[in-house]
mmCIF file with all atom_site columns, C-alpha atoms in Angstrom:
data_model
loop_
_atom_site.group_PDB
_atom_site.id
_atom_site.type_symbol
_atom_site.label_atom_id
_atom_site.label_alt_id
_atom_site.label_comp_id
_atom_site.label_asym_id
_atom_site.label_entity_id
_atom_site.label_seq_id
_atom_site.pdbx_PDB_ins_code
_atom_site.Cartn_x
_atom_site.Cartn_y
_atom_site.Cartn_z
_atom_site.occupancy
_atom_site.B_iso_or_equiv
_atom_site.pdbx_formal_charge
_atom_site.auth_seq_id
_atom_site.auth_comp_id
_atom_site.auth_asym_id
_atom_site.auth_atom_id
_atom_site.pdbx_PDB_model_num
ATOM 1   C CA . MET A 1 1   ? -66.093 -59.943 13.808  1.00 93.00 ? 104 MET A CA 1
ATOM 2   C CA . SER A 1 2   ? -66.276 -60.131 17.809  1.00 94.00 ? 105 SER A CA 1
ATOM 3   C CA . LYS A 1 3   ? -63.286 -59.773 19.912  1.00 93.00 ? 106 LYS A CA 1
ATOM 4   C CA . LYS A 1 4   ? -64.963 -61.690 22.739  1.00 94.00 ? 107 LYS A CA 1
ATOM 5   C CA . ALA A 1 5   ? -66.247 -64.549 20.235  1.00 92.00 ? 108 ALA A CA 1
ATOM 6   C CA . SER A 1 6   ? -62.841 -64.900 18.428  1.00 91.00 ? 109 SER A CA 1
ATOM 7   C CA . PRO A 1 7   ? -60.134 -64.546 21.199  1.00 91.00 ? 110 PRO A CA 1
ATOM 8   C CA . ASN A 1 8   ? -57.832 -66.982 18.842  1.00 91.00 ? 111 ASN A CA 1
ATOM 9   C CA . PHE A 1 9   ? -57.278 -64.201 16.485  1.00 91.00 ? 112 PHE A CA 1
ATOM 10  C CA . VAL A 1 10  ? -58.261 -60.828 18.219  1.00 94.00 ? 113 VAL A CA 1
ATOM 11  C CA . ASP A 1 11  ? -54.955 -59.046 16.919  1.00 94.00 ? 114 ASP A CA 1
ATOM 12  C CA . VAL A 1 12  ? -56.227 -59.798 13.699  1.00 96.00 ? 115 VAL A CA 1
ATOM 13  C CA . ILE A 1 13  ? -59.376 -58.144 14.445  1.00 96.00 ? 116 ILE A CA 1
ATOM 14  C CA . GLU A 1 14  ? -57.491 -55.294 15.937  1.00 97.00 ? 117 GLU A CA 1
ATOM 15  C CA . HIS A 1 15  ? -55.840 -55.200 12.808  1.00 97.00 ? 118 HIS A CA 1
ATOM 16  C CA . ILE A 1 16  ? -58.788 -54.804 10.681  1.00 97.00 ? 119 ILE A CA 1
ATOM 17  C CA . GLU A 1 17  ? -60.337 -52.385 12.966  1.00 97.00 ? 120 GLU A CA 1
ATOM 18  C CA . ASP A 1 18  ? -57.105 -49.885 12.897  1.00 97.00 ? 121 ASP A CA 1
ATOM 19  C CA . ALA A 1 19  ? -57.049 -50.333 9.213   1.00 97.00 ? 122 ALA A CA 1
ATOM 20  C CA . MET A 1 20  ? -60.741 -49.143 8.653   1.00 96.00 ? 123 MET A CA 1
ATOM 21  C CA . ASP A 1 21  ? -60.532 -46.346 10.831  1.00 95.00 ? 124 ASP A CA 1
ATOM 22  C CA . PRO A 1 22  ? -59.103 -43.172 9.092   1.00 93.00 ? 125 PRO A CA 1
ATOM 23  C CA . SER A 1 23  ? -57.999 -41.744 12.553  1.00 93.00 ? 126 SER A CA 1
ATOM 24  C CA . GLU A 1 24  ? -55.972 -45.205 13.102  1.00 95.00 ? 127 GLU A CA 1
ATOM 25  C CA . ASN A 1 25  ? -55.053 -46.117 9.763   1.00 95.00 ? 128 ASN A CA 1
ATOM 26  C CA . ILE A 1 26  ? -52.737 -42.881 9.209   1.00 94.00 ? 129 ILE A CA 1
ATOM 27  C CA . LYS A 1 27  ? -50.580 -44.868 11.625  1.00 93.00 ? 130 LYS A CA 1
ATOM 28  C CA . THR A 1 28  ? -50.414 -47.955 9.768   1.00 95.00 ? 131 THR A CA 1
ATOM 29  C CA . TYR A 1 29  ? -47.783 -49.338 7.367   1.00 96.00 ? 132 TYR A CA 1
ATOM 30  C CA . PRO A 1 30  ? -47.112 -48.567 4.454   1.00 96.00 ? 133 PRO A CA 1
ATOM 31  C CA . PRO A 1 31  ? -47.190 -44.918 5.391   1.00 94.00 ? 134 PRO A CA 1
ATOM 32  C CA . LEU A 1 32  ? -49.294 -42.785 3.009   1.00 93.00 ? 135 LEU A CA 1
ATOM 33  C CA . ARG A 1 33  ? -48.016 -39.469 2.329   1.00 90.00 ? 136 ARG A CA 1
ATOM 34  C CA . GLN A 1 34  ? -49.058 -36.371 0.584   1.00 86.00 ? 137 GLN A CA 1
ATOM 35  C CA . GLY A 1 35  ? -47.850 -36.427 -3.205  1.00 84.00 ? 138 GLY A CA 1
ATOM 36  C CA . ASP A 1 36  ? -47.813 -40.222 -3.179  1.00 86.00 ? 139 ASP A CA 1
ATOM 37  C CA . THR A 1 37  ? -49.685 -41.687 -5.974  1.00 84.00 ? 140 THR A CA 1
ATOM 38  C CA . THR A 1 38  ? -50.397 -45.167 -7.582  1.00 85.00 ? 141 THR A CA 1
ATOM 39  C CA . ALA A 1 39  ? -48.553 -44.068 -10.607 1.00 81.00 ? 142 ALA A CA 1
ATOM 40  C CA . SER A 1 40  ? -45.513 -43.632 -8.772  1.00 81.00 ? 143 SER A CA 1
ATOM 41  C CA . ARG A 1 41  ? -45.668 -46.858 -6.394  1.00 89.00 ? 144 ARG A CA 1
ATOM 42  C CA . ASP A 1 42  ? -43.204 -49.033 -7.285  1.00 94.00 ? 145 ASP A CA 1
ATOM 43  C CA . PRO A 1 43  ? -43.314 -52.298 -5.092  1.00 95.00 ? 146 PRO A CA 1
ATOM 44  C CA . GLU A 1 44  ? -39.749 -52.546 -5.195  1.00 96.00 ? 147 GLU A CA 1
ATOM 45  C CA . TYR A 1 45  ? -39.281 -49.142 -3.296  1.00 95.00 ? 148 TYR A CA 1
ATOM 46  C CA . PRO A 1 46  ? -41.815 -49.103 -0.581  1.00 95.00 ? 149 PRO A CA 1
ATOM 47  C CA . PRO A 1 47  ? -42.375 -45.851 1.439   1.00 93.00 ? 150 PRO A CA 1
ATOM 48  C CA . ALA A 1 48  ? -39.805 -44.921 4.094   1.00 92.00 ? 151 ALA A CA 1
ATOM 49  C CA . LYS A 1 49  ? -40.545 -46.409 7.750   1.00 90.00 ? 152 LYS A CA 1
ATOM 50  C CA . GLU A 1 50  ? -40.115 -43.146 9.188   1.00 82.00 ? 153 GLU A CA 1
ATOM 51  C CA . LYS A 1 51  ? -43.209 -41.105 9.509   1.00 69.00 ? 154 LYS A CA 1
ATOM 52  C CA . ALA A 1 52  ? -42.146 -37.801 9.234   1.00 68.00 ? 155 ALA A CA 1
ATOM 53  C CA . GLY A 1 53  ? -43.803 -35.362 6.851   1.00 70.00 ? 156 GLY A CA 1
ATOM 54  C CA . THR A 1 54  ? -47.408 -35.211 6.185   1.00 84.00 ? 157 THR A CA 1
ATOM 55  C CA . LEU A 1 55  ? -49.306 -38.357 6.506   1.00 91.00 ? 158 LEU A CA 1
ATOM 56  C CA . LEU A 1 56  ? -52.607 -39.005 4.927   1.00 93.00 ? 159 LEU A CA 1
ATOM 57  C CA . SER A 1 57  ? -55.405 -41.319 6.043   1.00 94.00 ? 160 SER A CA 1
ATOM 58  C CA . LYS A 1 58  ? -55.904 -43.990 3.809   1.00 95.00 ? 161 LYS A CA 1
ATOM 59  C CA . ALA A 1 59  ? -59.254 -44.944 1.952   1.00 93.00 ? 162 ALA A CA 1
ATOM 60  C CA . ILE A 1 60  ? -59.779 -48.457 2.823   1.00 96.00 ? 163 ILE A CA 1
ATOM 61  C CA . PRO A 1 61  ? -63.074 -50.037 1.882   1.00 95.00 ? 164 PRO A CA 1
ATOM 62  C CA . GLY A 1 62  ? -65.383 -52.407 3.409   1.00 95.00 ? 165 GLY A CA 1
ATOM 63  C CA . ASN A 1 63  ? -66.330 -50.614 6.566   1.00 96.00 ? 166 ASN A CA 1
ATOM 64  C CA . TRP A 1 64  ? -70.022 -51.396 7.361   1.00 96.00 ? 167 TRP A CA 1
ATOM 65  C CA . GLU A 1 65  ? -70.343 -48.272 9.723   1.00 95.00 ? 168 GLU A CA 1
ATOM 66  C CA . ALA A 1 66  ? -69.140 -45.915 7.023   1.00 94.00 ? 169 ALA A CA 1
ATOM 67  C CA . ALA A 1 67  ? -71.339 -43.782 4.752   1.00 93.00 ? 170 ALA A CA 1
ATOM 68  C CA . PRO A 1 68  ? -71.999 -45.764 1.608   1.00 88.00 ? 171 PRO A CA 1
ATOM 69  C CA . ASN A 1 69  ? -71.354 -42.868 -0.611  1.00 89.00 ? 172 ASN A CA 1
ATOM 70  C CA . THR A 1 70  ? -67.659 -42.747 0.905   1.00 93.00 ? 173 THR A CA 1
ATOM 71  C CA . PRO A 1 71  ? -64.379 -44.654 0.060   1.00 91.00 ? 174 PRO A CA 1
ATOM 72  C CA . ALA A 1 72  ? -64.536 -46.451 3.211   1.00 94.00 ? 175 ALA A CA 1
ATOM 73  C CA . GLY A 1 73  ? -68.220 -47.356 2.721   1.00 95.00 ? 176 GLY A CA 1
ATOM 74  C CA . LYS A 1 74  ? -67.580 -49.142 -0.557  1.00 94.00 ? 177 LYS A CA 1
ATOM 75  C CA . PRO A 1 75  ? -67.940 -53.055 -0.127  1.00 94.00 ? 178 PRO A CA 1
ATOM 76  C CA . LEU A 1 76  ? -65.311 -55.738 -0.722  1.00 94.00 ? 179 LEU A CA 1
ATOM 77  C CA . HIS A 1 77  ? -65.432 -58.578 -3.491  1.00 92.00 ? 180 HIS A CA 1
ATOM 78  C CA . ARG A 1 78  ? -64.313 -61.966 -3.529  1.00 91.00 ? 181 ARG A CA 1
ATOM 79  C CA . GLY A 1 79  ? -61.330 -62.210 -5.834  1.00 91.00 ? 182 GLY A CA 1
ATOM 80  C CA . THR A 1 80  ? -59.875 -64.934 -7.851  1.00 89.00 ? 183 THR A CA 1
ATOM 81  C CA . ALA A 1 81  ? -56.791 -66.874 -7.297  1.00 89.00 ? 184 ALA A CA 1
ATOM 82  C CA . LYS A 1 82  ? -54.925 -64.428 -9.764  1.00 92.00 ? 185 LYS A CA 1
ATOM 83  C CA . ASP A 1 83  ? -56.331 -61.356 -7.657  1.00 92.00 ? 186 ASP A CA 1
ATOM 84  C CA . GLU A 1 84  ? -54.805 -63.041 -4.658  1.00 94.00 ? 187 GLU A CA 1
ATOM 85  C CA . GLU A 1 85  ? -51.461 -63.475 -6.022  1.00 96.00 ? 188 GLU A CA 1
ATOM 86  C CA . ASP A 1 86  ? -51.471 -59.984 -7.413  1.00 96.00 ? 189 ASP A CA 1
ATOM 87  C CA . ASN A 1 87  ? -52.362 -58.491 -4.100  1.00 97.00 ? 190 ASN A CA 1
ATOM 88  C CA . ARG A 1 88  ? -49.575 -60.659 -2.046  1.00 96.00 ? 191 ARG A CA 1
ATOM 89  C CA . ALA A 1 89  ? -47.173 -59.630 -4.997  1.00 96.00 ? 192 ALA A CA 1
ATOM 90  C CA . ILE A 1 90  ? -47.259 -55.951 -4.044  1.00 97.00 ? 193 ILE A CA 1
ATOM 91  C CA . PHE A 1 91  ? -45.792 -56.417 -0.437  1.00 97.00 ? 194 PHE A CA 1
ATOM 92  C CA . SER A 1 92  ? -44.148 -60.074 -0.307  1.00 97.00 ? 195 SER A CA 1
ATOM 93  C CA . LYS A 1 93  ? -41.959 -62.681 -1.929  1.00 95.00 ? 196 LYS A CA 1
ATOM 94  C CA . HIS A 1 94  ? -40.116 -59.977 -4.293  1.00 97.00 ? 197 HIS A CA 1
ATOM 95  C CA . GLN A 1 95  ? -36.962 -58.132 -3.715  1.00 98.00 ? 198 GLN A CA 1
ATOM 96  C CA . PHE A 1 96  ? -37.115 -54.543 -2.721  1.00 98.00 ? 199 PHE A CA 1
ATOM 97  C CA . TRP A 1 97  ? -35.101 -51.538 -1.372  1.00 97.00 ? 200 TRP A CA 1
ATOM 98  C CA . SER A 1 98  ? -35.802 -50.075 2.104   1.00 96.00 ? 201 SER A CA 1
ATOM 99  C CA . ASP A 1 99  ? -35.131 -46.354 2.910   1.00 94.00 ? 202 ASP A CA 1
ATOM 100 C CA . TYR A 1 100 ? -33.667 -46.315 -0.793  1.00 93.00 ? 203 TYR A CA 1
ATOM 101 C CA . GLY A 1 101 ? -31.342 -43.386 -1.333  1.00 91.00 ? 204 GLY A CA 1
ATOM 102 C CA . ASP A 1 102 ? -30.399 -42.698 2.524   1.00 92.00 ? 205 ASP A CA 1
ATOM 103 C CA . PRO A 1 103 ? -26.755 -44.081 2.403   1.00 92.00 ? 206 PRO A CA 1
ATOM 104 C CA . ASP A 1 104 ? -27.287 -44.635 6.382   1.00 93.00 ? 207 ASP A CA 1
ATOM 105 C CA . LYS A 1 105 ? -30.406 -46.594 6.069   1.00 93.00 ? 208 LYS A CA 1
ATOM 106 C CA . GLN A 1 106 ? -30.763 -48.142 2.665   1.00 95.00 ? 209 GLN A CA 1
ATOM 107 C CA . LYS A 1 107 ? -30.803 -51.869 2.630   1.00 96.00 ? 210 LYS A CA 1
ATOM 108 C CA . PHE A 1 108 ? -31.408 -54.162 -0.185  1.00 97.00 ? 211 PHE A CA 1
ATOM 109 C CA . TRP A 1 109 ? -33.897 -57.347 0.747   1.00 97.00 ? 212 TRP A CA 1
ATOM 110 C CA . ARG A 1 110 ? -33.439 -60.377 -1.557  1.00 97.00 ? 213 ARG A CA 1
ATOM 111 C CA . ALA A 1 111 ? -36.620 -62.091 -2.976  1.00 97.00 ? 214 ALA A CA 1
ATOM 112 C CA . SER A 1 112 ? -37.613 -65.105 -1.058  1.00 94.00 ? 215 SER A CA 1
ATOM 113 C CA . ARG A 1 113 ? -40.751 -67.016 -0.084  1.00 92.00 ? 216 ARG A CA 1
ATOM 114 C CA . THR A 1 114 ? -40.241 -65.070 3.418   1.00 91.00 ? 217 THR A CA 1
ATOM 115 C CA . THR A 1 115 ? -39.567 -61.558 2.279   1.00 94.00 ? 218 THR A CA 1
ATOM 116 C CA . ASN A 1 116 ? -42.216 -59.143 3.121   1.00 96.00 ? 219 ASN A CA 1
ATOM 117 C CA . TYR A 1 117 ? -42.665 -55.681 4.202   1.00 97.00 ? 220 TYR A CA 1
ATOM 118 C CA . CYS A 1 118 ? -43.565 -56.376 7.604   1.00 95.00 ? 221 CYS A CA 1
ATOM 119 C CA . LYS A 1 119 ? -39.786 -57.580 8.232   1.00 94.00 ? 222 LYS A CA 1
ATOM 120 C CA . TYR A 1 120 ? -38.831 -54.039 7.285   1.00 96.00 ? 223 TYR A CA 1
ATOM 121 C CA . TYR A 1 121 ? -41.455 -51.888 9.201   1.00 96.00 ? 224 TYR A CA 1
ATOM 122 C CA . GLU A 1 122 ? -41.603 -54.010 12.318  1.00 94.00 ? 225 GLU A CA 1
ATOM 123 C CA . HIS A 1 123 ? -38.076 -55.404 12.481  1.00 90.00 ? 226 HIS A CA 1
ATOM 124 C CA . ASP A 1 124 ? -37.198 -54.066 15.884  1.00 87.00 ? 227 ASP A CA 1
ATOM 125 C CA . GLU A 1 125 ? -40.581 -54.571 17.227  1.00 86.00 ? 228 GLU A CA 1
ATOM 126 C CA . LYS A 1 126 ? -41.397 -58.022 15.919  1.00 89.00 ? 229 LYS A CA 1
ATOM 127 C CA . PHE A 1 127 ? -38.814 -59.671 13.659  1.00 85.00 ? 230 PHE A CA 1
ATOM 128 C CA . LYS A 1 128 ? -35.421 -58.969 15.136  1.00 81.00 ? 231 LYS A CA 1
ATOM 129 C CA . ASP A 1 129 ? -35.270 -61.755 17.486  1.00 75.00 ? 232 ASP A CA 1
ATOM 130 C CA . ASN A 1 130 ? -38.191 -63.823 15.879  1.00 67.00 ? 233 ASN A CA 1
ATOM 131 C CA . TYR A 1 131 ? -37.313 -63.817 12.352  1.00 61.00 ? 234 TYR A CA 1
ATOM 132 C CA . THR A 1 132 ? -39.221 -66.481 10.940  1.00 63.00 ? 235 THR A CA 1
ATOM 133 C CA . GLY A 1 133 ? -41.700 -69.068 12.141  1.00 71.00 ? 236 GLY A CA 1
ATOM 134 C CA . VAL A 1 134 ? -43.347 -66.717 14.575  1.00 88.00 ? 237 VAL A CA 1
ATOM 135 C CA . TYR A 1 135 ? -45.155 -64.050 12.738  1.00 91.00 ? 238 TYR A CA 1
ATOM 136 C CA . ASP A 1 136 ? -47.097 -63.535 9.451   1.00 92.00 ? 239 ASP A CA 1
ATOM 137 C CA . CYS A 1 137 ? -47.443 -60.566 7.495   1.00 95.00 ? 240 CYS A CA 1
ATOM 138 C CA . ASP A 1 138 ? -51.239 -59.611 7.776   1.00 96.00 ? 241 ASP A CA 1
ATOM 139 C CA . GLU A 1 139 ? -52.950 -57.704 5.167   1.00 97.00 ? 242 GLU A CA 1
ATOM 140 C CA . TYR A 1 140 ? -56.016 -55.683 4.773   1.00 98.00 ? 243 TYR A CA 1
ATOM 141 C CA . PRO A 1 141 ? -58.299 -55.711 2.571   1.00 97.00 ? 244 PRO A CA 1
ATOM 142 C CA . TYR A 1 142 ? -57.716 -59.456 2.477   1.00 97.00 ? 245 TYR A CA 1
ATOM 143 C CA . ALA A 1 143 ? -55.690 -60.560 -0.215  1.00 96.00 ? 246 ALA A CA 1
ATOM 144 C CA . THR A 1 144 ? -58.459 -62.806 -1.453  1.00 94.00 ? 247 THR A CA 1
ATOM 145 C CA . THR A 1 145 ? -60.407 -59.801 -2.065  1.00 94.00 ? 248 THR A CA 1
ATOM 146 C CA . LYS A 1 146 ? -60.543 -57.776 -5.443  1.00 93.00 ? 249 LYS A CA 1
ATOM 147 C CA . GLN A 1 147 ? -59.847 -54.458 -3.403  1.00 95.00 ? 250 GLN A CA 1
ATOM 148 C CA . GLY A 1 148 ? -56.540 -55.935 -1.929  1.00 96.00 ? 251 GLY A CA 1
ATOM 149 C CA . ALA A 1 149 ? -53.176 -54.137 -2.030  1.00 96.00 ? 252 ALA A CA 1
ATOM 150 C CA . ALA A 1 150 ? -52.693 -54.419 -6.060  1.00 95.00 ? 253 ALA A CA 1
ATOM 151 C CA . LYS A 1 151 ? -56.163 -52.518 -6.199  1.00 91.00 ? 254 LYS A CA 1
ATOM 152 C CA . ASP A 1 152 ? -53.903 -49.054 -6.094  1.00 88.00 ? 255 ASP A CA 1
ATOM 153 C CA . ARG A 1 153 ? -50.987 -50.027 -4.051  1.00 91.00 ? 256 ARG A CA 1
ATOM 154 C CA . LEU A 1 154 ? -51.331 -47.400 -1.557  1.00 91.00 ? 257 LEU A CA 1
ATOM 155 C CA . ASN A 1 155 ? -54.750 -47.756 0.533   1.00 94.00 ? 258 ASN A CA 1
ATOM 156 C CA . TYR A 1 156 ? -54.092 -50.923 2.470   1.00 97.00 ? 259 TYR A CA 1
ATOM 157 C CA . SER A 1 157 ? -52.433 -51.898 5.821   1.00 97.00 ? 260 SER A CA 1
ATOM 158 C CA . VAL A 1 158 ? -50.048 -54.506 6.778   1.00 97.00 ? 261 VAL A CA 1
ATOM 159 C CA . ARG A 1 159 ? -49.251 -55.779 10.246  1.00 97.00 ? 262 ARG A CA 1
ATOM 160 C CA . GLY A 1 160 ? -46.943 -58.779 11.635  1.00 95.00 ? 263 GLY A CA 1
ATOM 161 C CA . ILE A 1 161 ? -49.361 -61.150 13.359  1.00 94.00 ? 264 ILE A CA 1
ATOM 162 C CA . ASP A 1 162 ? -48.674 -64.344 15.480  1.00 92.00 ? 265 ASP A CA 1
ATOM 163 C CA . LEU A 1 163 ? -48.530 -66.986 12.647  1.00 91.00 ? 266 LEU A CA 1
ATOM 164 C CA . HIS A 1 164 ? -51.030 -69.308 14.353  1.00 91.00 ? 267 HIS A CA 1
ATOM 165 C CA . ARG A 1 165 ? -53.646 -66.506 15.179  1.00 92.00 ? 268 ARG A CA 1
ATOM 166 C CA . ASN A 1 166 ? -53.500 -65.127 11.599  1.00 93.00 ? 269 ASN A CA 1
ATOM 167 C CA . ARG A 1 167 ? -53.931 -68.695 10.236  1.00 91.00 ? 270 ARG A CA 1
ATOM 168 C CA . SER A 1 168 ? -56.867 -69.139 12.495  1.00 92.00 ? 271 SER A CA 1
ATOM 169 C CA . ASN A 1 169 ? -58.328 -66.066 11.197  1.00 92.00 ? 272 ASN A CA 1
ATOM 170 C CA . GLY A 1 170 ? -57.778 -67.566 7.812   1.00 92.00 ? 273 GLY A CA 1
ATOM 171 C CA . GLY A 1 171 ? -59.755 -70.883 8.303   1.00 92.00 ? 274 GLY A CA 1
ATOM 172 C CA . HIS A 1 172 ? -62.757 -68.358 9.749   1.00 93.00 ? 275 HIS A CA 1
ATOM 173 C CA . LEU A 1 173 ? -62.547 -66.537 6.438   1.00 94.00 ? 276 LEU A CA 1
ATOM 174 C CA . THR A 1 174 ? -62.359 -69.442 4.246   1.00 92.00 ? 277 THR A CA 1
ATOM 175 C CA . SER A 1 175 ? -65.653 -70.657 6.359   1.00 93.00 ? 278 SER A CA 1
ATOM 176 C CA . PHE A 1 176 ? -67.165 -67.333 5.940   1.00 92.00 ? 279 PHE A CA 1
ATOM 177 C CA . TYR A 1 177 ? -66.665 -67.542 2.102   1.00 90.00 ? 280 TYR A CA 1
ATOM 178 C CA . ALA A 1 178 ? -68.181 -71.118 1.703   1.00 89.00 ? 281 ALA A CA 1
ATOM 179 C CA . GLN A 1 179 ? -71.379 -70.165 3.934   1.00 91.00 ? 282 GLN A CA 1
ATOM 180 C CA . TYR A 1 180 ? -72.239 -67.284 1.612   1.00 88.00 ? 283 TYR A CA 1
ATOM 181 C CA . ARG A 1 181 ? -70.763 -69.015 -1.642  1.00 85.00 ? 284 ARG A CA 1
ATOM 182 C CA . LEU A 1 182 ? -68.196 -66.432 -2.060  1.00 84.00 ? 285 LEU A CA 1
ATOM 183 C CA . THR A 1 183 ? -65.733 -68.793 -3.553  1.00 74.00 ? 286 THR A CA 1
ATOM 184 C CA . PRO A 1 184 ? -64.133 -68.015 -6.945  1.00 69.00 ? 287 PRO A CA 1
ATOM 185 C CA . ASP A 1 185 ? -66.028 -71.120 -8.568  1.00 64.00 ? 288 ASP A CA 1
ATOM 186 C CA . GLU A 1 186 ? -69.378 -69.612 -7.009  1.00 62.00 ? 289 GLU A CA 1
ATOM 187 C CA . VAL A 1 187 ? -69.015 -66.021 -7.901  1.00 60.00 ? 290 VAL A CA 1
ATOM 188 C CA . GLY A 1 188 ? -67.265 -66.442 -11.119 1.00 57.00 ? 291 GLY A CA 1
ATOM 189 C CA . ASP A 1 189 ? -67.564 -63.204 -13.339 1.00 60.00 ? 292 ASP A CA 1
ATOM 190 C CA . ASN A 1 190 ? -70.518 -62.034 -11.068 1.00 62.00 ? 293 ASN A CA 1
ATOM 191 C CA . ALA A 1 191 ? -68.153 -60.899 -8.013  1.00 59.00 ? 294 ALA A CA 1
ATOM 192 C CA . GLU A 1 192 ? -69.805 -57.150 -8.278  1.00 69.00 ? 295 GLU A CA 1
ATOM 193 C CA . ASP A 1 193 ? -73.032 -58.962 -7.211  1.00 69.00 ? 296 ASP A CA 1
ATOM 194 C CA . SER A 1 194 ? -71.718 -60.491 -4.065  1.00 81.00 ? 297 SER A CA 1
ATOM 195 C CA . PRO A 1 195 ? -70.517 -57.523 -2.173  1.00 89.00 ? 298 PRO A CA 1
ATOM 196 C CA . PHE A 1 196 ? -69.582 -57.817 1.588   1.00 93.00 ? 299 PHE A CA 1
ATOM 197 C CA . TRP A 1 197 ? -68.689 -55.565 4.516   1.00 95.00 ? 300 TRP A CA 1
ATOM 198 C CA . MET A 1 198 ? -66.920 -55.616 7.712   1.00 96.00 ? 301 MET A CA 1
ATOM 199 C CA . MET A 1 199 ? -67.979 -54.790 11.187  1.00 96.00 ? 302 MET A CA 1
ATOM 200 C CA . VAL A 1 200 ? -65.768 -55.035 14.391  1.00 96.00 ? 303 VAL A CA 1
ATOM 201 C CA . VAL A 1 201 ? -67.558 -55.352 17.742  1.00 95.00 ? 304 VAL A CA 1
ATOM 202 C CA . ASP A 1 202 ? -66.306 -56.105 21.313  1.00 91.00 ? 305 ASP A CA 1
#
């Protein structure tokens, strides 16, 4: 992905770049802390926004420039419609409690079509004055892959992205899938035979 060649969604590219870089994804949301495990990760109780404590880098796959024998160097694979639904269900459209157990900060978020983690994590920065219709909750790895948020509920990143830019990237991704025949119908049960990686350039 080229920032210069794709100015219509450069902030999406920057999100992907940060998510793939262990030195940067330690700062992305949701925070990953020492002792946090997939087994204990209930989507209704997202990790607290406050980044105090021992934070860890995330093992987010799909990085073309990472060594192939590392978690970051593992490929992405096109998922099914069910995979996409499961991935999005981790961070959006369901009820959840933010800062659960803290009487001064605890908040209940009602389930709705527009409920998502981004509104919690980036409320003051992006969503406070532009609550709907301005930002999408972008995620990486893509929800359309088998390595999305549902894979282990920990090693992924979400960020509020301008709605139009995020959807412009969605169209680009759909074209990429079509060009390389990475549609669910084409891939079918052979997703493992159709790996792909991401690389970001200026």
